[in-house]
XYZ file of C-alpha atoms in Angstrom:
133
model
C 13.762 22.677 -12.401
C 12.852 23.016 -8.793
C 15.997 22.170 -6.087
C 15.257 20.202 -2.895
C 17.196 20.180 -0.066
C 16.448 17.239 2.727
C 16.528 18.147 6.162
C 16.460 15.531 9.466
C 13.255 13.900 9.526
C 12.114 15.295 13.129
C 12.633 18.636 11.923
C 9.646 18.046 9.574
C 5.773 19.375 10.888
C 3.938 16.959 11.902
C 1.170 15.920 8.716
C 3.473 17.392 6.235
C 3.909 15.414 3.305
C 7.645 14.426 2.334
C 9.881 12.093 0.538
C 12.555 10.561 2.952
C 16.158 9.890 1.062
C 17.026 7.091 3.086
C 19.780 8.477 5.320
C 17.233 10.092 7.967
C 16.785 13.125 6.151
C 13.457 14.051 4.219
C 12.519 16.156 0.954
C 9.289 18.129 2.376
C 6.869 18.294 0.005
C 4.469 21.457 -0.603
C 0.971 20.759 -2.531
C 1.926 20.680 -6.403
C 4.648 18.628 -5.266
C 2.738 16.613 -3.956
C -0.065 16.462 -6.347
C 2.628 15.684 -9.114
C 4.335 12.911 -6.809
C 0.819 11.226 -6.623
C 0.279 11.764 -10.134
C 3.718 9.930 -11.300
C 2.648 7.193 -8.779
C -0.500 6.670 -10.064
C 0.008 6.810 -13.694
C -0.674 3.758 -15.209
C 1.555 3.441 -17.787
C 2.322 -0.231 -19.025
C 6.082 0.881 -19.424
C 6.158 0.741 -15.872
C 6.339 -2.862 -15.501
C 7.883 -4.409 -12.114
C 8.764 -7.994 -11.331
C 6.291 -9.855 -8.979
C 9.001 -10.004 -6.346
C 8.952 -6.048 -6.710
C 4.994 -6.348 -6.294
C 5.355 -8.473 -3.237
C 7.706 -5.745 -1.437
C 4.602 -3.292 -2.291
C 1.888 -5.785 -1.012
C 4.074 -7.065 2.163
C 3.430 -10.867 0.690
C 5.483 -13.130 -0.485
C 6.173 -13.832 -4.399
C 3.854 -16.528 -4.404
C 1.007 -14.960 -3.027
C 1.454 -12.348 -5.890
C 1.392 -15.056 -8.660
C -1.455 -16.464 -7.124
C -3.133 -12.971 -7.685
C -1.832 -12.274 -10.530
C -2.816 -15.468 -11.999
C -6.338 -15.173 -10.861
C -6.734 -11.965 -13.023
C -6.903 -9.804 -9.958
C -3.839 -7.773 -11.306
C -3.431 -8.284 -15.411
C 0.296 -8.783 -16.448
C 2.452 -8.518 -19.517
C 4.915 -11.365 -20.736
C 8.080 -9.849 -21.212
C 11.649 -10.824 -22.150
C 13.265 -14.036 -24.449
C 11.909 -16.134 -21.023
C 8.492 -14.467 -21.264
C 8.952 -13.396 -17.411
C 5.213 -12.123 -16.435
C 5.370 -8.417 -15.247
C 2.953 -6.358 -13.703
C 2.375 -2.570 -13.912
C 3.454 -0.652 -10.494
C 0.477 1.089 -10.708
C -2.005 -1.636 -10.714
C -0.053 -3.201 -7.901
C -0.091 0.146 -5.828
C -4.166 0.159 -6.845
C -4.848 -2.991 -5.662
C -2.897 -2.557 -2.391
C -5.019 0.462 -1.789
C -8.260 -1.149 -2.481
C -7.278 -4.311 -0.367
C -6.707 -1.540 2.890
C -9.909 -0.295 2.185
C -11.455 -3.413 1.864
C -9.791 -4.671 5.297
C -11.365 -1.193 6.770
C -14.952 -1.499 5.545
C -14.599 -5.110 6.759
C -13.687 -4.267 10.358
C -16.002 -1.282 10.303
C -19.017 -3.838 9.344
C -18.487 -6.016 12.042
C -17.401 -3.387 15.131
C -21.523 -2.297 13.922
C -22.222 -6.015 14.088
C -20.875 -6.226 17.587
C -22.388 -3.301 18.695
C -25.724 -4.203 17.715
C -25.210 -7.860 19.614
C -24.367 -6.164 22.646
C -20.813 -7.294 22.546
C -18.699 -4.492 23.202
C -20.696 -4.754 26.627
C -18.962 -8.347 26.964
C -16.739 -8.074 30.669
C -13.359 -9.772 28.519
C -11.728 -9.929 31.746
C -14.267 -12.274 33.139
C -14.464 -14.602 29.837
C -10.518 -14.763 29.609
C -10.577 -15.856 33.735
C -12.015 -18.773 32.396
C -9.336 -20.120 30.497
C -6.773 -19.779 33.189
């Protein structure tokens, strides 16, 4: 078993990879530890399962906003307990966070092209916003 020590964050390199503990230290992280961090992450296994108010700490919503997904399919979920609570798996939560930020990016990619093409990144904002004053 490998032994970590955590040392203060600003002693890390910058775009190393590391784990912080919390109390402004950090685990630094080499590349099979690493790879085997995003591996644990990213393992979907069902067992996993995490409250929607854990899900909506992931996503930055609220608890709402995660039934609402979660009730349009968009992340599947398990009944679970005597109250038949609805859980979700951390890893589908943490994939569809990552393919919302990449939606969000293609989005605002598409239309900085769209503006660029209409000539508005030529617009003189200074001179619209004037009017408004």
């Amino acid at each position: 078993m490998t032994t970590f020590e955590a040392i203060p964050i600003p002693r890390i390199s910058k775009g190393s990879a590391y784990i912080t503990s919390g109390d402004g230290k950090a685990i630094p992280l080499g590349a099979e530890e690493l790879r085997r961090a995003f591996d644990a992450i990213m393992h979907d296994d069902d067992s996993d399962l995490i409250t929607t108010g854990e899900a909506a700490q992931i996503l930055g919503v609220s608890s709402k906003t995660v039934a609402r997904i979660r009730d349009a399919g968009e992340i599947p979920f398990t009944r679970y307990g005597a109250k038949g609570n609805r859980m979700v798996s951390r890893a589908r939560v943490v994939a569809y966070r990552n393919q919302s930020e990449a939606n969000g990016h293609k989005a605002l990619e598409d239309m900085r092209v769209s503006a660029s093409r209409g000539g508005l990144d030529d617009v003189d904002h200074a001179a619209c916003l004037s009017h408004f004053n």
